[in-house]
Tab-separated table of C-alpha atoms in Angstrom:
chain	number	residue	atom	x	y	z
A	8	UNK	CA	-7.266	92.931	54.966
A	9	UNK	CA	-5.834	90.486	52.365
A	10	UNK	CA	-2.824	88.797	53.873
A	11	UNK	CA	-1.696	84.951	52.488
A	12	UNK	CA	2.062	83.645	51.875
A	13	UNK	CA	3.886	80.966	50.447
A	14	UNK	CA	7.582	80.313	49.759
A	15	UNK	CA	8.584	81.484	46.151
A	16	UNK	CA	10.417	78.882	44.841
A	17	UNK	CA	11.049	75.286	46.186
A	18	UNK	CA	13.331	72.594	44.647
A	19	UNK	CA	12.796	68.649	45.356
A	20	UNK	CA	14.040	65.229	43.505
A	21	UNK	CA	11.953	63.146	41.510
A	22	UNK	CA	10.418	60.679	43.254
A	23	UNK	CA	10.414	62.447	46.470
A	24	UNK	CA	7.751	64.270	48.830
A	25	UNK	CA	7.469	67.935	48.909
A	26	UNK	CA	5.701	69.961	51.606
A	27	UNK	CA	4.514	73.338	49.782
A	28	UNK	CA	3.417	75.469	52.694
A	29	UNK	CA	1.087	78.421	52.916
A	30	UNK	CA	-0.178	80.693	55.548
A	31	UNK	CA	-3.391	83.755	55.681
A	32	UNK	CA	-4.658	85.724	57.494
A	33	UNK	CA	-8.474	86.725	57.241
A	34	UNK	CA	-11.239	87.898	59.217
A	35	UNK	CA	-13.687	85.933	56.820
A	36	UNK	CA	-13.235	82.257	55.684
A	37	UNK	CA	-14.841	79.975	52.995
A	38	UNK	CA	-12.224	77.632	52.297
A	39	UNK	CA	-8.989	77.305	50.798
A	40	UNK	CA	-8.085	75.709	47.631
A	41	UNK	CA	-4.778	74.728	45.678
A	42	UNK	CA	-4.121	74.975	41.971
A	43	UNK	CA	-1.305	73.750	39.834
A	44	UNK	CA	0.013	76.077	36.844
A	45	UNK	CA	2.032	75.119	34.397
A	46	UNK	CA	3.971	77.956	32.480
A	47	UNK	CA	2.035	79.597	29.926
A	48	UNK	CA	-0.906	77.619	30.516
A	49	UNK	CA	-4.121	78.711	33.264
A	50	UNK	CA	-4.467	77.405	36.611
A	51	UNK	CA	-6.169	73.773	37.031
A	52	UNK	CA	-7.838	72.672	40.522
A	53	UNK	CA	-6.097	70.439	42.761
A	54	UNK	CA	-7.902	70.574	46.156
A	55	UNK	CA	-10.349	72.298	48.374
A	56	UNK	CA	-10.322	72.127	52.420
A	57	UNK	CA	-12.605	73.890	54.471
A	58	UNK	CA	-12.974	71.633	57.688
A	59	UNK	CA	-9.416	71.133	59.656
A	60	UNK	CA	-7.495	67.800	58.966
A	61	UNK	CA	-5.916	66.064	55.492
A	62	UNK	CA	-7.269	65.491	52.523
A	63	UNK	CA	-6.170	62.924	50.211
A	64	UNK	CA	-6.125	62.663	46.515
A	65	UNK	CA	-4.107	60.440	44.958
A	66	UNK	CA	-0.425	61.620	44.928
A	67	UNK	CA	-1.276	64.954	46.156
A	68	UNK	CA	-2.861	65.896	49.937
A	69	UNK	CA	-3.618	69.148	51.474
A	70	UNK	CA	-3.983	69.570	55.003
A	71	UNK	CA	-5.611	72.736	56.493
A	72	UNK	CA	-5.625	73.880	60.397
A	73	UNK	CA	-8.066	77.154	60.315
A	74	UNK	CA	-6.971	78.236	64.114
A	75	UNK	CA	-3.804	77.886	63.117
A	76	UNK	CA	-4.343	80.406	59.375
A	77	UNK	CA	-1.919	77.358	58.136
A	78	UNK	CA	-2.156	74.820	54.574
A	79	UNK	CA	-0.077	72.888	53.036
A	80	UNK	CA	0.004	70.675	49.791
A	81	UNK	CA	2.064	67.673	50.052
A	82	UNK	CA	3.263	66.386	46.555
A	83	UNK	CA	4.397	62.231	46.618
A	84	UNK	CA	6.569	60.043	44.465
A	85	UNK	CA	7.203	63.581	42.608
A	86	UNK	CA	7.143	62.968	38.670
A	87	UNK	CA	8.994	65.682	36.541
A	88	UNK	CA	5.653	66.939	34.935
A	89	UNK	CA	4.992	68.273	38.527
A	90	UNK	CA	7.667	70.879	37.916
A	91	UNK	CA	4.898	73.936	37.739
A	92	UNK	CA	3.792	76.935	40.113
A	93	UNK	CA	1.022	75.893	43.042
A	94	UNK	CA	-1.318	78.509	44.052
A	95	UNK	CA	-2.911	78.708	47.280
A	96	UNK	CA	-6.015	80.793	47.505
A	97	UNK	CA	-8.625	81.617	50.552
A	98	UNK	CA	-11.989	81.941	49.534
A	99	UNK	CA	-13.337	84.835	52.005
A	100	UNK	CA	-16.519	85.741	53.009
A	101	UNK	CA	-17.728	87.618	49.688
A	102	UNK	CA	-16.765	84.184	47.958
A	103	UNK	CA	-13.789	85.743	46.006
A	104	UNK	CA	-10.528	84.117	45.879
A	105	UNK	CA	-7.383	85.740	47.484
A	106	UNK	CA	-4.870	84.871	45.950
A	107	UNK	CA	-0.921	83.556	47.347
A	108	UNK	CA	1.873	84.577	44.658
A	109	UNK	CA	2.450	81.285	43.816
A	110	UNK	CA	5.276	78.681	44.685
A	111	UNK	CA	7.518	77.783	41.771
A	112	UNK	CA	8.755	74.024	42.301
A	113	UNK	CA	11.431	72.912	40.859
A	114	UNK	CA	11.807	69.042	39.892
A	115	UNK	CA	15.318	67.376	39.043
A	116	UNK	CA	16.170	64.064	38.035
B	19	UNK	CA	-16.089	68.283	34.880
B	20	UNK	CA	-17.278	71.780	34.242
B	21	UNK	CA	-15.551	73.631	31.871
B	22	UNK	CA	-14.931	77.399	30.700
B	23	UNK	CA	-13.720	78.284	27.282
B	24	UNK	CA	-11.662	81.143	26.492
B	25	UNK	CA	-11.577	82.407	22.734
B	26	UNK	CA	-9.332	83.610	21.233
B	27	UNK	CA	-6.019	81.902	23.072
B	28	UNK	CA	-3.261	83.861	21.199
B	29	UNK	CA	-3.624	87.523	19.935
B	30	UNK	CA	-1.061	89.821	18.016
B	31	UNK	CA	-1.937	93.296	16.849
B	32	UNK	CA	-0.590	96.660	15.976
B	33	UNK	CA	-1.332	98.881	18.818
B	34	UNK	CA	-4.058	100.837	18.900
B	35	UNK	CA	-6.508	98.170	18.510
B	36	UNK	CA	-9.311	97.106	20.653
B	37	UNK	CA	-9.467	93.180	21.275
B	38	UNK	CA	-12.409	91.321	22.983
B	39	UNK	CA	-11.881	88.285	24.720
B	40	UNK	CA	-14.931	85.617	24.827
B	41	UNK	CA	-15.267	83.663	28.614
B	42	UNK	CA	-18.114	81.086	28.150
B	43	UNK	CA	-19.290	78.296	30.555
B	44	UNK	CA	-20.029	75.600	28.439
B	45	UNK	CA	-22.266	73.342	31.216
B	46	UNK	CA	-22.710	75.088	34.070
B	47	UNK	CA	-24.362	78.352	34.538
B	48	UNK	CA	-22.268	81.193	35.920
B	49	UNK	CA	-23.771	84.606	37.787
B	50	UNK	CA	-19.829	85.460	38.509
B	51	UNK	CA	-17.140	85.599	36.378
B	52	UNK	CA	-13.858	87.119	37.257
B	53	UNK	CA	-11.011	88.244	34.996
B	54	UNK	CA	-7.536	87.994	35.690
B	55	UNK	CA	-4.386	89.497	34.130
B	56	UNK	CA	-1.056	87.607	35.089
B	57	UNK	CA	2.519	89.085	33.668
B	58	UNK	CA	5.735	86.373	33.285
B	59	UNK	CA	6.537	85.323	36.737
B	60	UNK	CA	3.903	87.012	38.480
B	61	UNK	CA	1.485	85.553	40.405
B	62	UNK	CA	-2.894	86.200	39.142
B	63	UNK	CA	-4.135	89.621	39.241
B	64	UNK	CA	-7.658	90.203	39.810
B	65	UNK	CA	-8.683	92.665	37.092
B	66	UNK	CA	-12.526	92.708	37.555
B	67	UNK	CA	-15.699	91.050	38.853
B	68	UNK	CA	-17.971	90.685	36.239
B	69	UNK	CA	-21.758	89.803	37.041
B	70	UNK	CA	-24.742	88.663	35.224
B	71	UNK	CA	-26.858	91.622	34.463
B	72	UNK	CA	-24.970	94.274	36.330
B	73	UNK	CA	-21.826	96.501	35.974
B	74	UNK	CA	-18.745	94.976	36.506
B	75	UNK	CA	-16.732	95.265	39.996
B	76	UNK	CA	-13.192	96.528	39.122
B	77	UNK	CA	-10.313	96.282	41.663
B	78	UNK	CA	-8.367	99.307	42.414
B	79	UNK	CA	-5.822	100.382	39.566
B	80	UNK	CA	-8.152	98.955	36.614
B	81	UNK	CA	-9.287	101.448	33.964
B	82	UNK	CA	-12.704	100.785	33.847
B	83	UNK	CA	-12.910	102.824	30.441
B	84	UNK	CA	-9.988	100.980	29.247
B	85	UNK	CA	-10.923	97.436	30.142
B	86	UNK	CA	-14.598	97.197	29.151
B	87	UNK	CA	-16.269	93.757	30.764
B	88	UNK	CA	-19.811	93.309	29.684
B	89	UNK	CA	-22.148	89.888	31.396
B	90	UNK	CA	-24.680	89.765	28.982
B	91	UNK	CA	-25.911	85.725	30.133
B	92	UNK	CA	-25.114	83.374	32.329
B	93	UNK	CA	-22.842	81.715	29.986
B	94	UNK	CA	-20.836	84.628	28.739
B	95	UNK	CA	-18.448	87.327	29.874
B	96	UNK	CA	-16.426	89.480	27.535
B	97	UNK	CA	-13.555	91.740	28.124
B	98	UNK	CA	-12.426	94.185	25.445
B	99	UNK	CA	-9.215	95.668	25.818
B	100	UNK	CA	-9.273	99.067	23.915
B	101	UNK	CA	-7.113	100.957	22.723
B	102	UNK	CA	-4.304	98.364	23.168
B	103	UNK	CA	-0.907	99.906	23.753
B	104	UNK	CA	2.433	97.203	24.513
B	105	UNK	CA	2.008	97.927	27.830
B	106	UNK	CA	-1.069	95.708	27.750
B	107	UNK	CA	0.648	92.544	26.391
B	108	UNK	CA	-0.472	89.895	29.362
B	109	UNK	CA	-2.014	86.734	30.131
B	110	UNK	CA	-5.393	87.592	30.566
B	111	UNK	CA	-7.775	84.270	32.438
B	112	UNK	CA	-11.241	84.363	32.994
B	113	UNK	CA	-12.976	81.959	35.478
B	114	UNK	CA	-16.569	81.335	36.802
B	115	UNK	CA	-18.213	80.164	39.580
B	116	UNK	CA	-21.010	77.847	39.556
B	117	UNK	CA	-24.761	79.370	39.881
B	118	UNK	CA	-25.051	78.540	43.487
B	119	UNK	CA	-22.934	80.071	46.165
B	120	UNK	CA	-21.668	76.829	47.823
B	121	UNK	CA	-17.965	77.355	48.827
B	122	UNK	CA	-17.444	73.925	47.531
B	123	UNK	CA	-17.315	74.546	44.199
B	124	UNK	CA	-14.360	76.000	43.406
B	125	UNK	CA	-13.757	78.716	40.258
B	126	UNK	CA	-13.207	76.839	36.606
B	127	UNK	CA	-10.769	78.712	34.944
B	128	UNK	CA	-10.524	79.097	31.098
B	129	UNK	CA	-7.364	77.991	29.196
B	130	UNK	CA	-6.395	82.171	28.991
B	131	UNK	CA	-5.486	84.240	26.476
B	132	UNK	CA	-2.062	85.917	25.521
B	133	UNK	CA	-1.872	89.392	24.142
B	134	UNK	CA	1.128	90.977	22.639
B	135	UNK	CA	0.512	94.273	21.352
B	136	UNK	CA	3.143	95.604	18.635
C-alpha cells in the first residue's frame, strides 16, 4: 500500500533552522525526493536520497534512514522567500512518485 | 537543467468546452509523463500515466473518457479536458521522467496550468 506523512503546517523565524519531517511506509523503494512549492506555482526539485545518511546542499539538507521509513529536510538561516509547501515523495518500485500532502511552512520576521 | 514546458498556463472558458493542455520536454527525451491535478490547499493528485506509444494508465476515480491523454513522441503529452464543467477548474501539472529508468533522476515538472471553467 501507499502510506507517507508529514506535518501539515509548520511555523519558524527568519533566520532560523527548521526540521520538516516525513515518514512512509513501502514494500518497494527507489528513493525519496523533496520539492519546494510555492503557491500557485508547480513543484521545483530540492533533493534526492536513496542511500542512508545527510545530504547537503547549500542551505537546505535532507537526511534519509530507510530501516527506519524516516526523512527529513532541514531548512538553515531561513529567508522569507522559503515561506512555501515542501513535498516529500517515495519513488517505489514501478518508479512512480508517492506523494506526502505537503507541509505548509510558515516564515515570520 | 532539463526542462518541461506546459502551454497554455492560464485558461478561462464557458463550460462546455474541451481544452487541451500541451506537456513538452524541451531537452531530454521522456517515455513517461504523468499528469497531475492539484485543488487550493491540496496536496498533487495523480490523474494519469501517460506513455510513449501506448494508452495512458489512469488512477482510480479518473474518467478516462473525460480526461483524454494522448503520447504521441517522446517529447509530447497532451491532456484534453472535455466537456469542461466548473467542477473541473484545477491546477493541472504535467511532469516527465528522463528516457532511462535510473532512480536518480528525479521527475521535471512543467510550470502547470490553471483552469477555471465559467
Amino acid at each position: 500500500g501507499q502510506n507517507i506523512d508529514q506535518p501539515t503546517e509548520m511555523t519558524a523565524t527568519e533566520g532560523a533552522i527548521v526540521q520538516i519531517n516525513c515518514t512512509y511506509q513501502t514494500s518497494g523503494f527507489n528513493g525519496l525526493f523533496w520539492y519546494q512549492q510555492h503557491a500557485g506555482e508547480a513543484p521545483t526539485f530540492l533533493s534526492y536520497n536513496v542511500l542512508d545518511g545527510l545530504e547537503e546542499k547549500g542551505r537546505f539538507s535532507s537526511f534519509l534512514s530507510r530501516s527506519k521509513g524516516y526523512s527529513y529536510l532541514l531548512l538553515k538561516e531561513l529567508q522569507m522567500k522559503d515561506s512555501a509547501s515542501y513535498l516529500c515523495a517515495y519513488m517505489d518500485s514501478n518508479y512512480q512518485l508517492i506523494w506526502g500532502a505537503g507541509t505548509k511552512l510558515i516564515i515570520k520576521p | 537543467g532539463a526542462v518541461v514546458s506546459q502551454h497554455p498556463s492560464w485558461v478561462i472558458c464557458k463550460s462546455g468546452t474541451s481544452v487541451k493542455i500541451e506537456c513538452r520536454s524541451l531537452d531530454f527525451q521522456a517515455t513517461t509523463m504523468f499528469w497531475y491535478r492539484q485543488f487550493p490547499k491540496q496536496s498533487l493528485m495523480l490523474m494519469a500515466t501517460s506513455n510513449e506509444g501506448s494508452k495512458a494508465t489512469y488512477e482510480q476515480g479518473v474518467e478516462k473518457d473525460k480526461f483524454l491523454i494522448n503520447h504521441a513522441s517522446l517529447t509530447l503529452s497532451t491532456l484534453t479536458v472535455t466537456s469542461a464543467h466548473p467542477e473541473d477548474s484545477s491546477f493541472y501539472i504535467c511532469s516527465a521522467r528522463d528516457l532511462g529508468h535510473s532512480s536518480n533522476r528525479p521527475q521535471h515538472f512543467g510550470d502547470g496550468t490553471r483552469l477555471s471553467i465559467l
